[in-house]
């Protein structure tokens, strides 16, 4: 076996792993808050990435929304600010989505919310295509991504963008853990996700806490989309595959565990790179297969996932 | 004549199409312990849930003269109501100490730690288990936690829904001693739903008996204790 090649394949998985982990983190937050998946998480993120694109380019002929964005001071913005803009847009639109749409489904059966978030996925996808077309657009790299921007380890290249994505992810997880474990809103969120009726009986405003959860998740999703837009090109369906991989990652890690989302994201990305490379009958086109199979196995063998909470409540 | 903390008049409550309370009238005065008795399914839990707007209600509910019947649950709690629900309301996946901190969620003063210490002293078993997941506590321990958690908000009015449920007799005695002390020393007002009528009436000032959604009987605790109907139905005499 060519060790350098193996190392290179591992390094290649790092970037995707970070992106899957980030979106999985967003899915996990919503799952903890509501016990449901937000299937539109990826498309919401894509939309935010397009907003970021507008902020980067400013008013241009044939670019819808450009003139609106042009009213914002300083536009066109440099890339770090534009990423921040996408995150802010994600936060605001995430909270708005919860308030306007999701809250109405609170007391409806699970299937209603599944249908609505899938509906939202399709609608946002179509809206994005309608507004900005289906062609891929160049989106600048957030971290240095030139031909020489990498570390050489054992003959294999670990790109700065991969390192950047993981640093971002680790800081994100750290902040998230601090937020959840050390702050009052975090305590409210954990209380709500453990026992909603009881949380309300302690004065916790459920609506506000839910909206905050959606805001947080959408902000993280927006970050994931802007970080990956350079490598996949910005286009309406860019997060669709990512969503599938992230669903697998979240399931694998345990639907309610941030740590699980991160580890799950990496495992899924590794399986996507390594399995087609070393298992003869799985071609590159089937790179989704190992992730889906792992997800299935986890659901059958250990539904709580690698790091998820198993029920401990006594009656 | 002491001030009325809670006044409920012509309270109707329902779960969807099922109407459970059909016009209750009662009140709780400052510093009192008021007990609600009734058979299973009479509507005792629903009465407490109505006060916190956890089911559909009609009629008027006032807390210190303010109408709370159109407020949200969280807002009512913030007005000084503590609620120990039937079923304990444990945050099973969180530690005992986090459970207590949730109890103090509405507070912003710096006396929280002192209160935690106080309830730990009152319920030493909780102190021993402070970092354990609350879901792994025994039923009785969870009941103590529920009481301590509700007290963490320093309520003016504490609603207790069958706090003795599932507790060993000795623990029940301790718990009621504690509650009585809170009432006498801290002047905490309580509205208590209890199956253990003897114990409840012995610490109560006033009582109501609910039968199928209506007040069937009311009176001072002493009067109820000697009432033949109450004795037959709830005191096993
Ligand atoms: N969430 C609910 N949805 C529908 N019906 C309910 C609900 N909770 C209670 N009920 C009904 O309301 C009636 C009164 O219930 P409630 O819980 O108030 O009785 P209770 O007096 O507290 O009884 P117990 O002593 O058994 O606790 C019962 O007939 C019950 O079936
Ligand atoms: Mg009851």
PDB file of N, CA and C in Angstrom, chain A residues 32 181 184-185 187-188 190-206 208-209 256 309-315, chain B residues 52 54 73-74 77-78 81 83 85 88-94 98 101-108 133 135-138 142 149-150:
ATOM      1  N   UNK A  32     -32.056  18.726  19.100  1.00  0.00           N
ATOM      2  CA  UNK A  32     -32.173  18.814  20.559  1.00  0.00           C
ATOM      3  C   UNK A  32     -33.326  19.725  20.966  1.00  0.00           C
ATOM      4  N   UNK A 181     -23.081  25.111  28.554  1.00  0.00           N
ATOM      5  CA  UNK A 181     -22.797  24.662  29.912  1.00  0.00           C
ATOM      6  C   UNK A 181     -22.635  25.805  30.909  1.00  0.00           C
ATOM      7  N   UNK A 184     -26.725  31.237  31.150  1.00  0.00           N
ATOM      8  CA  UNK A 184     -28.129  31.063  31.498  1.00  0.00           C
ATOM      9  C   UNK A 184     -28.991  30.683  30.284  1.00  0.00           C
ATOM     10  N   UNK A 185     -28.800  31.357  29.135  1.00  0.00           N
ATOM     11  CA  UNK A 185     -29.559  30.909  27.954  1.00  0.00           C
ATOM     12  C   UNK A 185     -29.245  29.455  27.604  1.00  0.00           C
ATOM     13  N   UNK A 187     -28.443  27.099  29.742  1.00  0.00           N
ATOM     14  CA  UNK A 187     -29.172  26.286  30.714  1.00  0.00           C
ATOM     15  C   UNK A 187     -30.636  26.187  30.304  1.00  0.00           C
ATOM     16  N   UNK A 188     -31.195  27.304  29.861  1.00  0.00           N
ATOM     17  CA  UNK A 188     -32.592  27.300  29.422  1.00  0.00           C
ATOM     18  C   UNK A 188     -32.770  26.353  28.238  1.00  0.00           C
ATOM     19  N   UNK A 190     -30.913  23.729  27.471  1.00  0.00           N
ATOM     20  CA  UNK A 190     -30.813  22.331  27.902  1.00  0.00           C
ATOM     21  C   UNK A 190     -32.063  21.905  28.652  1.00  0.00           C
ATOM     22  N   UNK A 191     -32.590  22.815  29.469  1.00  0.00           N
ATOM     23  CA  UNK A 191     -33.814  22.489  30.204  1.00  0.00           C
ATOM     24  C   UNK A 191     -34.953  22.217  29.227  1.00  0.00           C
ATOM     25  N   UNK A 192     -35.075  23.099  28.232  1.00  0.00           N
ATOM     26  CA  UNK A 192     -36.152  22.944  27.257  1.00  0.00           C
ATOM     27  C   UNK A 192     -36.015  21.635  26.508  1.00  0.00           C
ATOM     28  N   UNK A 193     -34.777  21.270  26.126  1.00  0.00           N
ATOM     29  CA  UNK A 193     -34.652  20.055  25.330  1.00  0.00           C
ATOM     30  C   UNK A 193     -34.815  18.798  26.178  1.00  0.00           C
ATOM     31  N   UNK A 194     -34.696  18.920  27.495  1.00  0.00           N
ATOM     32  CA  UNK A 194     -34.880  17.744  28.337  1.00  0.00           C
ATOM     33  C   UNK A 194     -36.338  17.554  28.746  1.00  0.00           C
ATOM     34  N   UNK A 195     -36.991  18.641  29.109  1.00  0.00           N
ATOM     35  CA  UNK A 195     -38.371  18.524  29.585  1.00  0.00           C
ATOM     36  C   UNK A 195     -39.073  19.868  29.375  1.00  0.00           C
ATOM     37  N   UNK A 196     -39.735  19.979  28.235  1.00  0.00           N
ATOM     38  CA  UNK A 196     -40.242  21.281  27.837  1.00  0.00           C
ATOM     39  C   UNK A 196     -41.306  21.810  28.784  1.00  0.00           C
ATOM     40  N   UNK A 197     -42.255  20.944  29.173  1.00  0.00           N
ATOM     41  CA  UNK A 197     -43.337  21.408  30.047  1.00  0.00           C
ATOM     42  C   UNK A 197     -42.768  21.892  31.375  1.00  0.00           C
ATOM     43  N   UNK A 198     -41.825  21.142  31.892  1.00  0.00           N
ATOM     44  CA  UNK A 198     -41.245  21.515  33.172  1.00  0.00           C
ATOM     45  C   UNK A 198     -40.411  22.796  33.040  1.00  0.00           C
ATOM     46  N   UNK A 199     -39.729  22.950  31.908  1.00  0.00           N
ATOM     47  CA  UNK A 199     -38.940  24.167  31.695  1.00  0.00           C
ATOM     48  C   UNK A 199     -39.846  25.390  31.758  1.00  0.00           C
ATOM     49  N   UNK A 200     -41.024  25.246  31.150  1.00  0.00           N
ATOM     50  CA  UNK A 200     -41.965  26.359  31.150  1.00  0.00           C
ATOM     51  C   UNK A 200     -42.409  26.681  32.574  1.00  0.00           C
ATOM     52  N   UNK A 201     -42.545  25.640  33.395  1.00  0.00           N
ATOM     53  CA  UNK A 201     -42.941  25.840  34.788  1.00  0.00           C
ATOM     54  C   UNK A 201     -41.839  26.468  35.633  1.00  0.00           C
ATOM     55  N   UNK A 202     -40.680  26.689  35.028  1.00  0.00           N
ATOM     56  CA  UNK A 202     -39.631  27.412  35.742  1.00  0.00           C
ATOM     57  C   UNK A 202     -39.377  28.770  35.105  1.00  0.00           C
ATOM     58  N   UNK A 203     -40.347  29.220  34.323  1.00  0.00           N
ATOM     59  CA  UNK A 203     -40.276  30.577  33.793  1.00  0.00           C
ATOM     60  C   UNK A 203     -39.466  30.707  32.516  1.00  0.00           C
ATOM     61  N   UNK A 204     -39.111  29.572  31.899  1.00  0.00           N
ATOM     62  CA  UNK A 204     -38.321  29.653  30.668  1.00  0.00           C
ATOM     63  C   UNK A 204     -39.257  29.911  29.494  1.00  0.00           C
ATOM     64  N   UNK A 205     -38.939  30.928  28.729  1.00  0.00           N
ATOM     65  CA  UNK A 205     -39.763  31.287  27.580  1.00  0.00           C
ATOM     66  C   UNK A 205     -39.424  30.356  26.416  1.00  0.00           C
ATOM     67  N   UNK A 206     -40.319  29.395  26.170  1.00  0.00           N
ATOM     68  CA  UNK A 206     -40.019  28.340  25.198  1.00  0.00           C
ATOM     69  C   UNK A 206     -39.877  28.906  23.789  1.00  0.00           C
ATOM     70  N   UNK A 208     -39.001  31.859  22.751  1.00  0.00           N
ATOM     71  CA  UNK A 208     -37.760  32.601  22.549  1.00  0.00           C
ATOM     72  C   UNK A 208     -36.558  31.644  22.481  1.00  0.00           C
ATOM     73  N   UNK A 209     -36.581  30.628  23.332  1.00  0.00           N
ATOM     74  CA  UNK A 209     -35.464  29.677  23.357  1.00  0.00           C
ATOM     75  C   UNK A 209     -35.407  28.879  22.055  1.00  0.00           C
ATOM     76  N   UNK A 256     -28.137  13.978  19.491  1.00  0.00           N
ATOM     77  CA  UNK A 256     -28.191  15.134  20.380  1.00  0.00           C
ATOM     78  C   UNK A 256     -26.815  15.533  20.911  1.00  0.00           C
ATOM     79  N   UNK A 309     -27.306  10.550  24.050  1.00  0.00           N
ATOM     80  CA  UNK A 309     -27.807  10.187  25.371  1.00  0.00           C
ATOM     81  C   UNK A 309     -28.748   9.007  25.244  1.00  0.00           C
ATOM     82  N   UNK A 310     -28.533   7.998  26.072  1.00  0.00           N
ATOM     83  CA  UNK A 310     -29.535   6.953  26.155  1.00  0.00           C
ATOM     84  C   UNK A 310     -30.494   7.339  27.265  1.00  0.00           C
ATOM     85  N   UNK A 311     -31.709   6.876  27.160  1.00  0.00           N
ATOM     86  CA  UNK A 311     -32.697   7.255  28.156  1.00  0.00           C
ATOM     87  C   UNK A 311     -32.322   6.708  29.527  1.00  0.00           C
ATOM     88  N   UNK A 312     -32.327   7.578  30.535  1.00  0.00           N
ATOM     89  CA  UNK A 312     -31.975   7.118  31.870  1.00  0.00           C
ATOM     90  C   UNK A 312     -33.127   7.288  32.848  1.00  0.00           C
ATOM     91  N   UNK A 313     -34.182   7.908  32.387  1.00  0.00           N
ATOM     92  CA  UNK A 313     -35.262   8.277  33.300  1.00  0.00           C
ATOM     93  C   UNK A 313     -35.932   7.048  33.919  1.00  0.00           C
ATOM     94  N   UNK A 314     -36.115   7.110  35.219  1.00  0.00           N
ATOM     95  CA  UNK A 314     -36.863   6.059  35.890  1.00  0.00           C
ATOM     96  C   UNK A 314     -38.304   6.486  36.011  1.00  0.00           C
ATOM     97  N   UNK A 315     -39.158   5.483  36.145  1.00  0.00           N
ATOM     98  CA  UNK A 315     -40.556   5.844  36.297  1.00  0.00           C
ATOM     99  C   UNK A 315     -41.043   5.616  37.718  1.00  0.00           C
TER     100      UNK A 315
ATOM    101  N   UNK B  52     -51.611  27.879  36.213  1.00  0.00           N
ATOM    102  CA  UNK B  52     -50.425  28.187  35.414  1.00  0.00           C
ATOM    103  C   UNK B  52     -50.718  28.215  33.919  1.00  0.00           C
ATOM    104  N   UNK B  54     -51.784  25.944  31.857  1.00  0.00           N
ATOM    105  CA  UNK B  54     -51.263  24.818  31.096  1.00  0.00           C
ATOM    106  C   UNK B  54     -52.383  24.018  30.443  1.00  0.00           C
ATOM    107  N   UNK B  73     -47.606  30.698  30.627  1.00  0.00           N
ATOM    108  CA  UNK B  73     -47.109  29.968  31.791  1.00  0.00           C
ATOM    109  C   UNK B  73     -45.853  30.619  32.375  1.00  0.00           C
ATOM    110  N   UNK B  74     -44.878  30.888  31.511  1.00  0.00           N
ATOM    111  CA  UNK B  74     -43.600  31.414  32.002  1.00  0.00           C
ATOM    112  C   UNK B  74     -43.800  32.750  32.720  1.00  0.00           C
ATOM    113  N   UNK B  77     -45.166  32.210  36.236  1.00  0.00           N
ATOM    114  CA  UNK B  77     -44.099  31.772  37.140  1.00  0.00           C
ATOM    115  C   UNK B  77     -43.296  32.990  37.603  1.00  0.00           C
ATOM    116  N   UNK B  78     -43.024  33.886  36.652  1.00  0.00           N
ATOM    117  CA  UNK B  78     -42.239  35.070  36.992  1.00  0.00           C
ATOM    118  C   UNK B  78     -42.953  35.985  37.980  1.00  0.00           C
ATOM    119  N   UNK B  81     -45.155  32.410  41.247  1.00  0.00           N
ATOM    120  CA  UNK B  81     -45.808  31.127  41.484  1.00  0.00           C
ATOM    121  C   UNK B  81     -44.787  30.008  41.296  1.00  0.00           C
ATOM    122  N   UNK B  83     -44.432  25.749  41.109  1.00  0.00           N
ATOM    123  CA  UNK B  83     -45.331  24.636  40.813  1.00  0.00           C
ATOM    124  C   UNK B  83     -44.556  23.323  40.872  1.00  0.00           C
ATOM    125  N   UNK B  85     -45.121  19.850  39.925  1.00  0.00           N
ATOM    126  CA  UNK B  85     -46.168  19.158  39.182  1.00  0.00           C
ATOM    127  C   UNK B  85     -46.286  17.691  39.574  1.00  0.00           C
ATOM    128  N   UNK B  88     -43.480  15.076  38.863  1.00  0.00           N
ATOM    129  CA  UNK B  88     -42.184  15.603  39.328  1.00  0.00           C
ATOM    130  C   UNK B  88     -41.444  16.532  38.372  1.00  0.00           C
ATOM    131  N   UNK B  89     -41.682  16.428  37.070  1.00  0.00           N
ATOM    132  CA  UNK B  89     -41.045  17.380  36.145  1.00  0.00           C
ATOM    133  C   UNK B  89     -39.532  17.347  36.152  1.00  0.00           C
ATOM    134  N   UNK B  90     -38.963  16.178  36.412  1.00  0.00           N
ATOM    135  CA  UNK B  90     -37.497  16.072  36.480  1.00  0.00           C
ATOM    136  C   UNK B  90     -36.838  16.371  35.132  1.00  0.00           C
ATOM    137  N   UNK B  91     -35.699  17.084  35.175  1.00  0.00           N
ATOM    138  CA  UNK B  91     -34.864  17.220  33.977  1.00  0.00           C
ATOM    139  C   UNK B  91     -33.878  16.061  34.000  1.00  0.00           C
ATOM    140  N   UNK B  92     -34.334  14.941  33.428  1.00  0.00           N
ATOM    141  CA  UNK B  92     -33.660  13.667  33.658  1.00  0.00           C
ATOM    142  C   UNK B  92     -32.228  13.636  33.146  1.00  0.00           C
ATOM    143  N   UNK B  93     -31.982  14.310  32.033  1.00  0.00           N
ATOM    144  CA  UNK B  93     -30.645  14.219  31.429  1.00  0.00           C
ATOM    145  C   UNK B  93     -29.684  15.264  31.985  1.00  0.00           C
ATOM    146  N   UNK B  94     -30.154  16.042  32.956  1.00  0.00           N
ATOM    147  CA  UNK B  94     -29.286  17.049  33.562  1.00  0.00           C
ATOM    148  C   UNK B  94     -28.960  16.665  35.004  1.00  0.00           C
ATOM    149  N   UNK B  98     -27.771  21.183  38.193  1.00  0.00           N
ATOM    150  CA  UNK B  98     -28.368  21.927  37.077  1.00  0.00           C
ATOM    151  C   UNK B  98     -29.884  22.042  37.242  1.00  0.00           C
ATOM    152  N   UNK B 101     -30.410  24.839  39.489  1.00  0.00           N
ATOM    153  CA  UNK B 101     -30.130  26.120  38.832  1.00  0.00           C
ATOM    154  C   UNK B 101     -31.277  26.522  37.906  1.00  0.00           C
ATOM    155  N   UNK B 102     -31.885  25.537  37.250  1.00  0.00           N
ATOM    156  CA  UNK B 102     -33.055  25.842  36.425  1.00  0.00           C
ATOM    157  C   UNK B 102     -34.146  26.432  37.301  1.00  0.00           C
ATOM    158  N   UNK B 103     -34.250  25.882  38.532  1.00  0.00           N
ATOM    159  CA  UNK B 103     -35.235  26.423  39.471  1.00  0.00           C
ATOM    160  C   UNK B 103     -35.022  27.902  39.727  1.00  0.00           C
ATOM    161  N   UNK B 104     -33.762  28.340  39.681  1.00  0.00           N
ATOM    162  CA  UNK B 104     -33.466  29.742  39.980  1.00  0.00           C
ATOM    163  C   UNK B 104     -33.444  30.596  38.716  1.00  0.00           C
ATOM    164  N   UNK B 105     -33.923  30.030  37.600  1.00  0.00           N
ATOM    165  CA  UNK B 105     -33.794  30.709  36.309  1.00  0.00           C
ATOM    166  C   UNK B 105     -34.345  32.132  36.304  1.00  0.00           C
ATOM    167  N   UNK B 106     -35.463  32.353  37.005  1.00  0.00           N
ATOM    168  CA  UNK B 106     -36.092  33.675  36.941  1.00  0.00           C
ATOM    169  C   UNK B 106     -35.420  34.695  37.862  1.00  0.00           C
ATOM    170  N   UNK B 107     -34.446  34.237  38.632  1.00  0.00           N
ATOM    171  CA  UNK B 107     -33.827  35.154  39.598  1.00  0.00           C
ATOM    172  C   UNK B 107     -32.565  35.785  39.046  1.00  0.00           C
ATOM    173  N   UNK B 108     -32.257  36.992  39.530  1.00  0.00           N
ATOM    174  CA  UNK B 108     -30.990  37.585  39.136  1.00  0.00           C
ATOM    175  C   UNK B 108     -30.221  38.121  40.343  1.00  0.00           C
ATOM    176  N   UNK B 133     -26.902  12.443  37.241  1.00  0.00           N
ATOM    177  CA  UNK B 133     -28.046  12.790  36.399  1.00  0.00           C
ATOM    178  C   UNK B 133     -29.327  12.607  37.200  1.00  0.00           C
ATOM    179  N   UNK B 135     -32.239  11.958  36.326  1.00  0.00           N
ATOM    180  CA  UNK B 135     -33.055  10.815  35.919  1.00  0.00           C
ATOM    181  C   UNK B 135     -32.665   9.527  36.614  1.00  0.00           C
ATOM    182  N   UNK B 136     -31.476   9.493  37.180  1.00  0.00           N
ATOM    183  CA  UNK B 136     -31.046   8.274  37.849  1.00  0.00           C
ATOM    184  C   UNK B 136     -31.384   8.288  39.342  1.00  0.00           C
ATOM    185  N   UNK B 137     -32.027   9.338  39.811  1.00  0.00           N
ATOM    186  CA  UNK B 137     -32.465   9.370  41.213  1.00  0.00           C
ATOM    187  C   UNK B 137     -33.678   8.467  41.388  1.00  0.00           C
ATOM    188  N   UNK B 138     -33.886   8.007  42.617  1.00  0.00           N
ATOM    189  CA  UNK B 138     -35.098   7.235  42.900  1.00  0.00           C
ATOM    190  C   UNK B 138     -36.299   8.172  42.842  1.00  0.00           C
ATOM    191  N   UNK B 142     -36.355  12.167  43.460  1.00  0.00           N
ATOM    192  CA  UNK B 142     -36.810  13.114  42.435  1.00  0.00           C
ATOM    193  C   UNK B 142     -37.910  14.021  42.965  1.00  0.00           C
ATOM    194  N   UNK B 149     -36.440  22.356  43.721  1.00  0.00           N
ATOM    195  CA  UNK B 149     -36.313  23.128  42.480  1.00  0.00           C
ATOM    196  C   UNK B 149     -37.348  24.252  42.434  1.00  0.00           C
ATOM    197  N   UNK B 150     -38.583  23.912  42.834  1.00  0.00           N
ATOM    198  CA  UNK B 150     -39.632  24.937  42.832  1.00  0.00           C
ATOM    199  C   UNK B 150     -39.306  26.030  43.846  1.00  0.00           C
TER     200      UNK B 150
END
